[in-house]
Every structure is written in C-alpha cells, then in structure tokens.
Coordinates of C-alpha atoms in Angstrom, one line a residue:
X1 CA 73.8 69.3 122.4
X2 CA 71.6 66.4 121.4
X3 CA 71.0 68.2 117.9
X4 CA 74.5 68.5 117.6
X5 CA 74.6 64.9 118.1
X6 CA 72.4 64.7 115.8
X7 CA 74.3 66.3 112.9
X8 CA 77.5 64.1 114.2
X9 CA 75.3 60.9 113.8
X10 CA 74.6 61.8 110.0
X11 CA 78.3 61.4 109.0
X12 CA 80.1 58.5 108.5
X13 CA 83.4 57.5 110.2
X14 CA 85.3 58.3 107.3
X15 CA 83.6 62.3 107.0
X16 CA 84.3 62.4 111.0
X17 CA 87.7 61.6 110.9
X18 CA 89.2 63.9 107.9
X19 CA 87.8 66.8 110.1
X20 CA 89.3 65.7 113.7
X21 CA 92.7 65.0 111.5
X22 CA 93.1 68.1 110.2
X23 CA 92.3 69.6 114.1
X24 CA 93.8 67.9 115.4
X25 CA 97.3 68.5 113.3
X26 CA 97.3 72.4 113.9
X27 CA 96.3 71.9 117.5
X28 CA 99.6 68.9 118.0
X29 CA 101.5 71.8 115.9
X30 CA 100.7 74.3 118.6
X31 CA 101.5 72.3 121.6
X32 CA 104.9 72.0 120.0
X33 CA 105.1 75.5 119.0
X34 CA 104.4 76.5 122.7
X35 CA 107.6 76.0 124.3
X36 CA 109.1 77.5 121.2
X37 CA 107.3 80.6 121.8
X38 CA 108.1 80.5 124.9
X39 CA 111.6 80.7 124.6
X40 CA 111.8 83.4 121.7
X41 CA 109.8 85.6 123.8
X42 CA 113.1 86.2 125.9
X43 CA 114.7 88.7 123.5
X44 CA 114.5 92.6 123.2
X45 CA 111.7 92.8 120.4
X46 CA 113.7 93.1 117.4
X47 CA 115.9 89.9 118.3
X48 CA 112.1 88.3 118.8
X49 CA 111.5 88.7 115.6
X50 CA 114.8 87.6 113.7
X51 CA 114.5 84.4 115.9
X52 CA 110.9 83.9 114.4
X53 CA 112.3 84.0 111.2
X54 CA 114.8 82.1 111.2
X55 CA 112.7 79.7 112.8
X56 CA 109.7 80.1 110.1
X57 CA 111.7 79.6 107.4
X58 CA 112.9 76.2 109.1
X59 CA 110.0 74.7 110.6
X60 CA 107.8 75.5 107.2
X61 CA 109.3 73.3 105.1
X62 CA 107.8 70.1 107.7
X63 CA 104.6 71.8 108.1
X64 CA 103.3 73.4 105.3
X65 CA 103.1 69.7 103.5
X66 CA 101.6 68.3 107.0
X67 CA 99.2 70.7 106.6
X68 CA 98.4 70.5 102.7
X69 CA 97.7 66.3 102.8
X70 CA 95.5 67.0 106.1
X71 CA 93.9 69.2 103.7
X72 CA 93.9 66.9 100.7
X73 CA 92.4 64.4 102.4
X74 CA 89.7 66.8 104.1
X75 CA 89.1 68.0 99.7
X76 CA 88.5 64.4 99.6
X77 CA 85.8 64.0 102.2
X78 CA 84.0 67.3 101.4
X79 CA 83.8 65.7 97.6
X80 CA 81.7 62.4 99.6
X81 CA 80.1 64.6 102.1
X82 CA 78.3 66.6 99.1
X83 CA 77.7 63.3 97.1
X84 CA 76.1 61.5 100.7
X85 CA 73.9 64.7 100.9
X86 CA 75.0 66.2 104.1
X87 CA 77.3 69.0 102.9
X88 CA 75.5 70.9 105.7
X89 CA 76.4 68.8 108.4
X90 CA 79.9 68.2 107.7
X91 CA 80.1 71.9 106.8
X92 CA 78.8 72.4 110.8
X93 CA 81.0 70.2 112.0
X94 CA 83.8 71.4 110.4
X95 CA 83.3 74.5 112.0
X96 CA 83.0 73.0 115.4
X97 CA 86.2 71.8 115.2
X98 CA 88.3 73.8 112.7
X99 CA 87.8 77.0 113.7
X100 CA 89.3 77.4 117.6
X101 CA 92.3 76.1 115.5
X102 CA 91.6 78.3 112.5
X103 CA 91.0 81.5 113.6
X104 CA 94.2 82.7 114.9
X105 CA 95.1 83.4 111.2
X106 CA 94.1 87.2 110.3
X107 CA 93.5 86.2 106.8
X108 CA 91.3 83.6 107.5
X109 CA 89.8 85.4 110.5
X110 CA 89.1 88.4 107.9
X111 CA 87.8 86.1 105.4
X112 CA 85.4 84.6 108.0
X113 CA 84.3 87.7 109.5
X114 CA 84.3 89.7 106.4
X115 CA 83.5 93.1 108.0
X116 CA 82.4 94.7 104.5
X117 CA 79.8 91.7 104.1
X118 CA 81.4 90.1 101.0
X119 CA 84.3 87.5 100.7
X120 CA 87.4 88.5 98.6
X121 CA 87.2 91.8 99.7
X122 CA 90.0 94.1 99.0
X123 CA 91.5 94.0 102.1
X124 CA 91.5 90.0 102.4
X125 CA 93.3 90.3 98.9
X126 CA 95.5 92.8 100.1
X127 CA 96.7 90.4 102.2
X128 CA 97.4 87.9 99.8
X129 CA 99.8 90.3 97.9
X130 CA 101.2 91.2 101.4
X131 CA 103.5 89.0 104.5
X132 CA 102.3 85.9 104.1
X133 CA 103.7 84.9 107.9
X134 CA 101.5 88.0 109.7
X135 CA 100.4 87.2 112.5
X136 CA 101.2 87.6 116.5
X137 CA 102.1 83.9 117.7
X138 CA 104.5 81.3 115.3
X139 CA 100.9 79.0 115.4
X140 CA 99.2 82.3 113.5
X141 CA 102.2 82.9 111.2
X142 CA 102.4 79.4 110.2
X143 CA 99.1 78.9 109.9
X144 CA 98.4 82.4 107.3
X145 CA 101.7 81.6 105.9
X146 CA 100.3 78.0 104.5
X147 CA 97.3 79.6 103.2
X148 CA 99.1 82.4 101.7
X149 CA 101.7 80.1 99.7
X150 CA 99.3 77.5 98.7
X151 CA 98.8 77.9 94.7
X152 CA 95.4 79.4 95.0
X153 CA 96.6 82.5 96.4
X154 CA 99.7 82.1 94.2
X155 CA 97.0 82.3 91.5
X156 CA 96.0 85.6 92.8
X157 CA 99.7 86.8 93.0
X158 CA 99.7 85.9 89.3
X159 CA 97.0 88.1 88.2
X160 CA 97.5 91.2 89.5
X161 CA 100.9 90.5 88.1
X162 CA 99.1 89.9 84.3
X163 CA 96.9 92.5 84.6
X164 CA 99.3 94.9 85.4
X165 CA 101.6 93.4 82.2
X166 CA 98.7 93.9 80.0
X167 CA 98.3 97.5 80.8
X168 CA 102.1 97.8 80.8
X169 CA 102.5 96.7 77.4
X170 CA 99.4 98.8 76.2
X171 CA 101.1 101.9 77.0
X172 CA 103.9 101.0 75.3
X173 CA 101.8 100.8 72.0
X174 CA 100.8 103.5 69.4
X175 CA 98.0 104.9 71.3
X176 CA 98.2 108.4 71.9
X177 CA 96.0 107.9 75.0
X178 CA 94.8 104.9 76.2
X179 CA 90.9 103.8 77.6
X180 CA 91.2 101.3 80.2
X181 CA 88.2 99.5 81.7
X182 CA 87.9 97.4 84.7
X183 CA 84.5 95.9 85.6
X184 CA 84.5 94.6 89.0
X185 CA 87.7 96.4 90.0
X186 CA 88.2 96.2 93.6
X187 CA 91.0 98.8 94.4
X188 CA 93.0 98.2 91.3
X189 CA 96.2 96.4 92.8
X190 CA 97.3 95.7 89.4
X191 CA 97.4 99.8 89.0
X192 CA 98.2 100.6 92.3
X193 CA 101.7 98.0 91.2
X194 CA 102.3 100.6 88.2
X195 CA 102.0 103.5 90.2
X196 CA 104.0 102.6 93.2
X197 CA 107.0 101.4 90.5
X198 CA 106.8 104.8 88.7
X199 CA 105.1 102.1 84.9
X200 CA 102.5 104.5 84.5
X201 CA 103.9 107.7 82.8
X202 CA 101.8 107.7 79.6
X203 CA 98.4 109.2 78.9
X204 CA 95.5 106.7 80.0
X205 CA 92.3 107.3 81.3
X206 CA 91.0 104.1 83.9
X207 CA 87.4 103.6 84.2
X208 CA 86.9 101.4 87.6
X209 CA 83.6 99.9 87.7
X210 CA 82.4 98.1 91.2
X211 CA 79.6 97.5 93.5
X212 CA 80.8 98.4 97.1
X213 CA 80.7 102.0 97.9
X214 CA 83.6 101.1 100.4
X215 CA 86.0 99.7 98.0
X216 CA 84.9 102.4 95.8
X217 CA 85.9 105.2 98.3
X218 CA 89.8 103.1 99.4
X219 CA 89.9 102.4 95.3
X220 CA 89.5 106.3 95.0
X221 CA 91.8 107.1 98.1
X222 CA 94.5 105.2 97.3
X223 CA 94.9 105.8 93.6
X224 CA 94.8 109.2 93.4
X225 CA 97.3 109.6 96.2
X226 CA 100.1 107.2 94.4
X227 CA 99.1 109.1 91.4
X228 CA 99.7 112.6 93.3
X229 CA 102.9 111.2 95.1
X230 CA 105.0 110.1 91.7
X231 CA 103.4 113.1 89.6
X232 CA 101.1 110.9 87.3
X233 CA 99.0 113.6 85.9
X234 CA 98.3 112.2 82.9
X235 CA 96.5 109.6 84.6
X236 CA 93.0 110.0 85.1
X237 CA 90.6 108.3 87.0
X238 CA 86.6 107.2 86.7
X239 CA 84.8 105.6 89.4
X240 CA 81.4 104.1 89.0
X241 CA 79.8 102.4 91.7
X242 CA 77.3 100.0 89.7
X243 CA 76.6 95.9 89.7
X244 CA 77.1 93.6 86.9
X245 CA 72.8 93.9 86.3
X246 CA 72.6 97.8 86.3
X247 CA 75.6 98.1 83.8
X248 CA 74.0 94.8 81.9
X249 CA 70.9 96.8 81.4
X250 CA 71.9 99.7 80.1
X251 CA 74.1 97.8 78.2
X252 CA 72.3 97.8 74.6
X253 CA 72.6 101.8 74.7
X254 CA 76.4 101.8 76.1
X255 CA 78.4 100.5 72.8
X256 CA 81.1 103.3 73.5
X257 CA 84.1 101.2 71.0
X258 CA 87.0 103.1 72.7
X259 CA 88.2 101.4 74.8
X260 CA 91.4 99.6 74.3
X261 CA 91.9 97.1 77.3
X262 CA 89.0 95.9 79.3
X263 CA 89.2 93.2 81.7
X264 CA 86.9 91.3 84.1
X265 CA 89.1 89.6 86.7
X266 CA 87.3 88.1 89.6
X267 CA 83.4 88.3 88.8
X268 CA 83.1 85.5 86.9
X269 CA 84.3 83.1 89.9
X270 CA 80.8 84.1 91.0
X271 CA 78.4 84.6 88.2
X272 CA 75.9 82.5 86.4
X273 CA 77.0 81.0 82.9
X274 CA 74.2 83.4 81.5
X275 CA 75.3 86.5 82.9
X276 CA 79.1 85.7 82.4
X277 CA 78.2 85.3 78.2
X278 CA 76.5 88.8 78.8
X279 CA 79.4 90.2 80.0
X280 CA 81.4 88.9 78.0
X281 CA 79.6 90.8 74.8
X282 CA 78.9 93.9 76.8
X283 CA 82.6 93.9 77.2
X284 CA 83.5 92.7 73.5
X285 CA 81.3 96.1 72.3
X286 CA 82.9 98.3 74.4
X287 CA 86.5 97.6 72.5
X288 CA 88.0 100.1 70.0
X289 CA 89.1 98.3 67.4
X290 CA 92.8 96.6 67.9
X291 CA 91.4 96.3 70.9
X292 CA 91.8 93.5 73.9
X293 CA 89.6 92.2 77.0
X294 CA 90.5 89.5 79.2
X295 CA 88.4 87.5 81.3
X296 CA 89.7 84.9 83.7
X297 CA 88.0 81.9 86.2
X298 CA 89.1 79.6 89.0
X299 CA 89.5 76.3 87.9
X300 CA 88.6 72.5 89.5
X301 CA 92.4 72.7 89.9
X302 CA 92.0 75.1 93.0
X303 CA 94.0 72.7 96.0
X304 CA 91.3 74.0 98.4
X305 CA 88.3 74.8 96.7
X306 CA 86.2 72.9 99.4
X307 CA 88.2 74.1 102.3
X308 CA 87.2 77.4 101.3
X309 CA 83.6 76.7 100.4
X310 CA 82.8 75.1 103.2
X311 CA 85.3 75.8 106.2
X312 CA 85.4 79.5 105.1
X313 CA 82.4 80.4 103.2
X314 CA 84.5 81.8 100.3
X315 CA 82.5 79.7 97.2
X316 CA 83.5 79.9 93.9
X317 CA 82.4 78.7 90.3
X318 CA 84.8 76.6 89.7
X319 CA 85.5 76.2 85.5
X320 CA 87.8 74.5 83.5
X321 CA 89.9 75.8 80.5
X322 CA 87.0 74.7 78.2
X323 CA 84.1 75.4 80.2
X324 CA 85.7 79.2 80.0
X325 CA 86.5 78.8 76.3
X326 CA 82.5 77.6 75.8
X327 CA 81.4 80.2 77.3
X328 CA 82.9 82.9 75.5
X329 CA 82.1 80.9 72.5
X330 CA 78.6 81.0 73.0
X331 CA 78.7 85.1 73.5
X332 CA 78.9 84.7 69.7
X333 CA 81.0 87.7 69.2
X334 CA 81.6 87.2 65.3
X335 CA 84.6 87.0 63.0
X336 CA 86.3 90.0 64.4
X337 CA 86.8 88.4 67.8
X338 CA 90.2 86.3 68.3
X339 CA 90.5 84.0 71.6
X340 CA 93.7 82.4 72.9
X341 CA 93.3 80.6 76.2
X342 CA 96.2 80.4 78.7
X343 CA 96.1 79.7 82.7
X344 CA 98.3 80.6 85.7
X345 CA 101.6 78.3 86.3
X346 CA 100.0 76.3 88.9
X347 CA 96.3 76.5 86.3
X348 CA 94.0 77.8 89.1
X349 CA 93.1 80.5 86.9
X350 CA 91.7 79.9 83.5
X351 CA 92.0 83.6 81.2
X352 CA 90.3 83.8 77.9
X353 CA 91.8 87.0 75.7
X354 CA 89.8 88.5 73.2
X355 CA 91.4 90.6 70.5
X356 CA 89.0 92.6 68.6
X357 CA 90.3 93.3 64.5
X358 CA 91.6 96.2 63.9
X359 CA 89.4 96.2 60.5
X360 CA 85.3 95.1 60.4

C-alpha cells in the first residue's frame, strides 16, 4: 500500500485523472448496462440474443465515441507520462484501475494473458477477423466491440484482405506454378480466405516460415484441412519453424530466385531498423525475376498505440510512410528493384512493394 502510494505520488494530476476518466467511463457504462441486462435476460435464449442486438447496434453509436475521446485523451497523457519519465508508474497505475473494467473483453483478456507467451498471436488475430461484439454480458460485447472496430484492427482487417489480393492476382498471371513465401506467417488467414472462398485453384506451392511450433502445428492443421475439404490438390504446403536470425544466417547461402511473391506482414512492427534492412534484402534475393515482395509497418497514426503499449503490453515499432520507405532504401537493392509505397484507408499500416525486373 504505501509503495503504491508511492507510485501514485510520482504522477501529476493531469496523468491521474486521464486514467480514473477512462475507468471510470466503462464502469458508469456498466451501471447503466445493468438493468439492461437485466431485463433481456427474460427471454428464451434465442430472443436474448436478437434483443442484444438490436440493442448493440443502438447503444454503440453513443459509446463507441465516449469511449475513443476517453481514450484520446488517455494517448495524450501516456505521450507526457513517457516525456515526465514515469512511463512505469502510470503504466502501473493504469493497470490498477483499467483492468477490473478491462478484462471482461476476451480479446483483450487474450491479449493480456497471451497463453502462447507472445502478443498478436494467431488466435488474438483471429479474433480480429471474427464478431467483433463476443462476449457474455452487453459491458463485454461493447467493450471487444470498440476495440475491434477502432482503425487499428480495421488495419489488420485490411491486410489479410491485401495479402490475399496479391496472391489472388498472382495466380491469375502467366506462371505455370507459382512460389509463394511468407516469413513470419502466423496461420496464413490471408490463405486460409482463398481456400474457404474456393480463389485457390491454380498450381502454387506456399512456403510458411514462423517461430512458434504452436502456430506452426494450427497453421499446418488448418490449411491442409481447407485444402482437403474444397479439393485444392494443387496446392502444396511448406512449413518451417525458424526465427528471423536463424533464416538471416543462413541467408548468404539461401539466394533460391524462384520465388514470385514474398511478403513479410507483421514482423517488422517489432524488429530493429538493422534487422528489418536485412530482411528486406534476404527477401529481395529470394525473388524470381518479375517477381514482388511486400513488407508493411504500423504507423504513428495507430489511435491507440499507447493504450496498447502500456495498458495491454502489445508494443509496436511504430514507422511512418518514410521511415518505411528509408529503410528499404538503405537495403540498397540496386536498379532492378522498383518501390511504390501505399497505406491502409485509415494509414495505420505503412506497405512498401518491391518489384524485381524481369531483366538484370
């Protein structure tokens, strides 16, 4: 107790009250939610649950902005709070009070426990492409439904989306059978979309290149299922379980040049500069050439970048359009290399795309 007054004493008013504003908002949201709840709890279970969404969709539209300024103002704070030098204690004390109100929301209760040890794990980002109102109370629902629709997970949305557009319009190319490479691949959503809508009928061999031995095995489950269920057979899949330093170091002797769509979509949100302009060229000599690798980053325009650095432990590197441009500049990949630079509709996400000449 007296160190936790301790920590309190360090902050300033200001720090203090961004924190107990945004508490107490979702806790005055749930006292008004109760007798709601209450009341829809008197219906057979289906009848429940078209009451809750009818009363979602009405109710969200007054407390998803409450909620995002509350927010705003708590982005504000945490950018004084790591200028005044006590990030730490305003990071504690935001957990003091934010999570008893937090919690209730599975994907923020996921992305806090994170049972597989690492944030952005594929189930947390399977939840991001799934109901965005999950949950088992309308405080729960509301709360994972604001997360959910803020543009940082629309960014997410956006990418499977792109990635899956990329490998769409490759196989619609000349390439009698296509080499696709994905370094830091999670469970492949963006294939997983192709499969389960019956896009993936051409010839292509996917080389799926992660860390975690768990996504790995659900990566492996999951694909080759949707690929047995719609009769993919010309689809072919490669799983390596290797980080971004073991493939860097055998990198010099790996120059394979067949492959005609590689893409790095996630990694570099936590990488060094250094080892993002290495994998940027260990990608660049992996391409055929005609071929194309993408490589995207969160930008400063993330809406909660500090709510999830410091209230749920999720940190990025945040980049800009040209930080991400420099960067691939500085990998020095020579004249055959063409960049374009584009971002998400709401420009969270910064993607540089490389095109490799078809001629030296």
């Amino acid at each position: 107790s007296c160190k936790l007054e301790h920590v309190e004493s360090d902050l300033s008013t200001d720090l203090k009250i961004s924190i107990s504003h945004l508490a107490d908002l979702i806790q005055n949201i749930h006292d008004e939610l109760e007798p709601r709840q209450a009341y829809l709890l008197k219906g057979g279970a289906h009848q429940n649950l078209v009451r809750e969404e009818v009363f979602l969709s009405k109710v969200k539209n007054q407390i998803f902005p409450e909620i995002s300024n509350a927010v705003q103002a708590f982005e504000i704070a945490s950018e004084q709070a790591i200028h005044e030098g006590v990030e730490i204690e305003f990071t504690n004390l935001a957990h003091k009070h934010l999570y008893p109100v937090l919690l209730c929301s599975p994907f923020i209760s996921r992305v806090v426990e994170r049972p597989i040890g690492v944030p952005g794990d594929f189930d947390i980002l399977g939840k991001i492409l799934g109901d965005p109102f999950e949950g088992n109370s309308l405080l729960s629902r509301l709360i994972n439904g604001w997360i959910l629709t803020t543009t940082a997970a629309g960014a997410y949305r956006h990418r499977v989306n792109f990635l899956a557009d990329e490998i769409a319009a490759l196989l619609s190319g000349d390439e009698k059978k296509a080499n696709v490479l994905s370094l830091g691949s999670g469970v492949a959503y963006e294939v997983q979309k192709l499969l389960q809508g019956g896009g993936l009928v051409d010839p292509v061999n996917f080389t799926l290149v992660d860390f975690n031995e768990t996504t790995l095995k659900e990566a492996r489950s999951t694909l080759c299922e949707l690929r047995d269920i719609h009769d993919a057979s010309d689809i072919h899949f490669k799983f390596i379980k290797k980080s971004v330093k073991e493939l860097l170091r055998a990198s010099e002797a790996d120059r394979s040049g067949n492959i005609h769509l590689a893409y790095c979509a996630g990694l570099f949100d936590y990488l060094s500069d250094r080892v993002c302009i290495l994998v940027i060229r260990y990608l660049f000599n992996q391409l055929a050439p005609g071929g194309r690798m993408v490589v995207c980053n969160f930008t400063p325009f993330n809406p909660i970048k500090h709510f999830m650095g410091l209230v749920l432990d999720w940190k990025l590197i945040h980049r800009s359009v040209g930080e991400l441009r420099q960067l691939i500049l500085e990998a020095e990949l020579g004249e055959s290399a063409h960049l374009s630079m584009i971002t998400d509709p709401g420009q969270v996400e910064a993607y540089g795309i490389i095109d490799k000449s078809r001629n030296p």
